[in-house]
Coordinates of C-alpha atoms in Angstrom, one line a residue:
X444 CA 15.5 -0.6 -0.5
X445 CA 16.5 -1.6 3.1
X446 CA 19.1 0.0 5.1
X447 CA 20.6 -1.1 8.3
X448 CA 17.3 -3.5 8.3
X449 CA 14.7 0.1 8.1
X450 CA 13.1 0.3 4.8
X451 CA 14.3 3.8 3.4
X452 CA 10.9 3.8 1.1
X453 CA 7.5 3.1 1.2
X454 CA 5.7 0.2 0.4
X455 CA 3.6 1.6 -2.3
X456 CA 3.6 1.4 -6.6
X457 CA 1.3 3.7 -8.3
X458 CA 0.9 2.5 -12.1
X459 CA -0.9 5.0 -14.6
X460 CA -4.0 2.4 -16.5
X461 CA -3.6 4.8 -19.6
X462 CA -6.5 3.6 -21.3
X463 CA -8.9 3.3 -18.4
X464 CA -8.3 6.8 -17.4
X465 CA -7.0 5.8 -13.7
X466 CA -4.2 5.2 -11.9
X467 CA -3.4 2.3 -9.2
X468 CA -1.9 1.8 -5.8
X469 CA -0.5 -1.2 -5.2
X470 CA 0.9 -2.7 -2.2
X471 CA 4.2 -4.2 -2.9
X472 CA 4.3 -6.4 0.2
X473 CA 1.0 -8.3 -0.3
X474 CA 0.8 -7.4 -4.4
X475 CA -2.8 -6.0 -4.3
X476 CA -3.8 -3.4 -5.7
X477 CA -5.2 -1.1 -2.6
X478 CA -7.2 1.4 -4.4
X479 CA -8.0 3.2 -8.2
X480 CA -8.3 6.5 -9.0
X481 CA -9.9 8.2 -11.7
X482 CA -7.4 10.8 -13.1
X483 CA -9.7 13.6 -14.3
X484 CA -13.3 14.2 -15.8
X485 CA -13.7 11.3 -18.6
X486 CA -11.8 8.3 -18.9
X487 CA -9.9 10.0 -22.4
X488 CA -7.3 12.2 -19.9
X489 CA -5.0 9.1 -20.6
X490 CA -2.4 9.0 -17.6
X491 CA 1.3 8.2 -18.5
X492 CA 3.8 9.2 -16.2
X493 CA 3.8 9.1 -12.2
X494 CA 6.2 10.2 -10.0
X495 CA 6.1 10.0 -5.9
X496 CA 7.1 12.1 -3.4
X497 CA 9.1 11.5 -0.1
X498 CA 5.9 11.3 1.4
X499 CA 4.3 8.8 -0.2
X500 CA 2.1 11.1 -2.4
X501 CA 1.5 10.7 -6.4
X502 CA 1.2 12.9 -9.0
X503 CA 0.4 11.9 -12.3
X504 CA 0.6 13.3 -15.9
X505 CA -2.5 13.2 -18.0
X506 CA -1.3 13.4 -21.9
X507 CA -4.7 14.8 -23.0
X508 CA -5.3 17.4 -25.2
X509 CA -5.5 19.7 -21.8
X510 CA -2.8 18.1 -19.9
X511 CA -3.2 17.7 -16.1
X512 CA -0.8 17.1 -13.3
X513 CA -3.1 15.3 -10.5
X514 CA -1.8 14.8 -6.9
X515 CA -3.3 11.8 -4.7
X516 CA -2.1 11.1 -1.5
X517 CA -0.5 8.1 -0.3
X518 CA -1.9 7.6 3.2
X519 CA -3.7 10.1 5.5
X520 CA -6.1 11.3 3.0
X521 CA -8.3 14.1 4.4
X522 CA -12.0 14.0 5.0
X523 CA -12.8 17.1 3.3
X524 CA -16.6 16.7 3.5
X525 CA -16.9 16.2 7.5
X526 CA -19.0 13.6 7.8
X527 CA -16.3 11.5 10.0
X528 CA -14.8 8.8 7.4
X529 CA -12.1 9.4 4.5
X530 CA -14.3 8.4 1.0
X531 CA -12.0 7.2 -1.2
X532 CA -11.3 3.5 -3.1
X533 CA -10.9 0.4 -1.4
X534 CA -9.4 -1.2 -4.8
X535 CA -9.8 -1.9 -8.3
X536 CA -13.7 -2.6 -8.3
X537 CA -14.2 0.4 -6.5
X538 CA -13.4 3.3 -8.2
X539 CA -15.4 6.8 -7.3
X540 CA -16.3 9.1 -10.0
X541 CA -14.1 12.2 -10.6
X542 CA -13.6 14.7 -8.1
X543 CA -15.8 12.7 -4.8
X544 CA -12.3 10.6 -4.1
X545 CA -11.2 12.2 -1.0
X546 CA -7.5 11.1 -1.3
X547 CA -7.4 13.0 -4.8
X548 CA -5.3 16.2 -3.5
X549 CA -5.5 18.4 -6.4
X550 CA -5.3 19.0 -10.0
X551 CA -3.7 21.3 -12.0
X552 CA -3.6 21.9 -15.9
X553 CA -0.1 22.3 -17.6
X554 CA -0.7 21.8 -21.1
X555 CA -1.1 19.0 -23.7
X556 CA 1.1 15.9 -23.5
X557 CA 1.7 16.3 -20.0
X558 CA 4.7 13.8 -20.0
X559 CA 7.5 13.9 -17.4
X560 CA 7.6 14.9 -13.8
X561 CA 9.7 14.8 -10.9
X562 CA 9.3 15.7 -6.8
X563 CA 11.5 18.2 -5.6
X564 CA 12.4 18.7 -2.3
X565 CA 14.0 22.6 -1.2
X566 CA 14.9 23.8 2.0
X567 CA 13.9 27.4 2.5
X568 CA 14.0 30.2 4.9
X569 CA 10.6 29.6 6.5
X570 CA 10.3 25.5 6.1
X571 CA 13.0 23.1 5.7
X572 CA 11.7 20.8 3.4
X573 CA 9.3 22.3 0.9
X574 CA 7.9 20.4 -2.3
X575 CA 7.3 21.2 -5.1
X576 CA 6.4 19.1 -8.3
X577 CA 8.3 19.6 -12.0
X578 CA 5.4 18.6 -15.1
X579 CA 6.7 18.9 -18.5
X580 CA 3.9 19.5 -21.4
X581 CA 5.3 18.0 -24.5
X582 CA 3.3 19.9 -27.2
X583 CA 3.9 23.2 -25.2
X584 CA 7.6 22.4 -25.3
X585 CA 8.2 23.7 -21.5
X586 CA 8.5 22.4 -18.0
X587 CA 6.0 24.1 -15.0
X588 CA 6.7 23.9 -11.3
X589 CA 3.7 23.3 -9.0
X590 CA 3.5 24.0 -5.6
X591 CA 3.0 20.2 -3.9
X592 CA 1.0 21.1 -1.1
X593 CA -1.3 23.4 -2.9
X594 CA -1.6 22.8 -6.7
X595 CA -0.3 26.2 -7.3
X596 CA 1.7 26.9 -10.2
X597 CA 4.4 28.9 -8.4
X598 CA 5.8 30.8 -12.0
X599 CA 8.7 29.1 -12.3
X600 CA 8.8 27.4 -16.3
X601 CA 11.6 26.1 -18.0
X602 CA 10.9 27.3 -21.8
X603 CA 12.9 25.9 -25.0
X604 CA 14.1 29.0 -27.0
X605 CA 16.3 27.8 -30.0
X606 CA 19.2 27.3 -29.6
X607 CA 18.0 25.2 -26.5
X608 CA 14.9 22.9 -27.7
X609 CA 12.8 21.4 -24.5
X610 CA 11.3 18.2 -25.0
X611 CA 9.4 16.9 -21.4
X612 CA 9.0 13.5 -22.4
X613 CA 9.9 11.2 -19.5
X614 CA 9.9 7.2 -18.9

């Protein structure tokens, strides 16, 4: 989307490789695929859904039996082991193992069939634009909110209780 000739989002796809166990970022300027991610311990966690965040950041739903919402970050990826270079993918033939990808932010377990998901931005008292992350488990029949910038679950759920049937399923 351009407005008023500014871009008013990034230039970034992330598609979830289900059967590989990963997910891609793609630059949708040059086409290629700038880096891979492994999504969680073994290549079974089978990533479906993704959704991105005003930043730039990802979040992905694994629909394994434990269901995981996993958080990379789009750009300025940290380097959490201080040795003066981000580690992290340079594209699809260079894929770390689980957990030594520093632009992996966090992951967070929210039951099987992690389906759907959604950024949400709230203002509040102390910061004026917060984030938070919505994952639905499908199996669990109920909807978590995560604290974006930590992992958290903050203990907000959306339950079905019948009348009302919730079904997280997302596309």
């Amino acid at each position: 989307i351009t407005l008023g000739g500014e871009s008013a989002l990034g230039q970034t796809i992330w598609i979830a490789n289900t059967r590989e166990g990963t997910v891609s970022k793609i630059d949708t300027r040059t086409r290629a695929e700038v880096a891979r991610y492994v999504t969680g311990p073994t290549s079974l966690t089978s990533p479906s859904r993704t959704t991105v965040g005003f930043s730039g950041d990802c979040v992905v739903a694994n629909r394994d039996e434990v269901g995981a919402a996993v958080k990379f970050y789009g750009g300025n990826c940290p380097d959490r082991n201080g040795d003066g270079r981000v580690t992290t993918s340079g594209g699809p033939d260079d894929v770390l193992r689980w957990m030594d990808d520093e632009c992996m932010a966090w992951s967070t377990p929210v039951g099987a069939v992690a389906r759907g998901a959604a950024f949400e931005v709230r203002s509040e008292l102390d910061d004026p634009a917060h984030e938070y992350v919505w994952v639905g488990s499908t199996t669990d029949q109920r909807i978590l909110e995560i604290d974006a910038a930590t992992g958290e679950l903050t203990g907000r759920v959306i339950e079905g209780t019948l009348p009302l049937v919730v079904f997280p399923y997302g596309v």
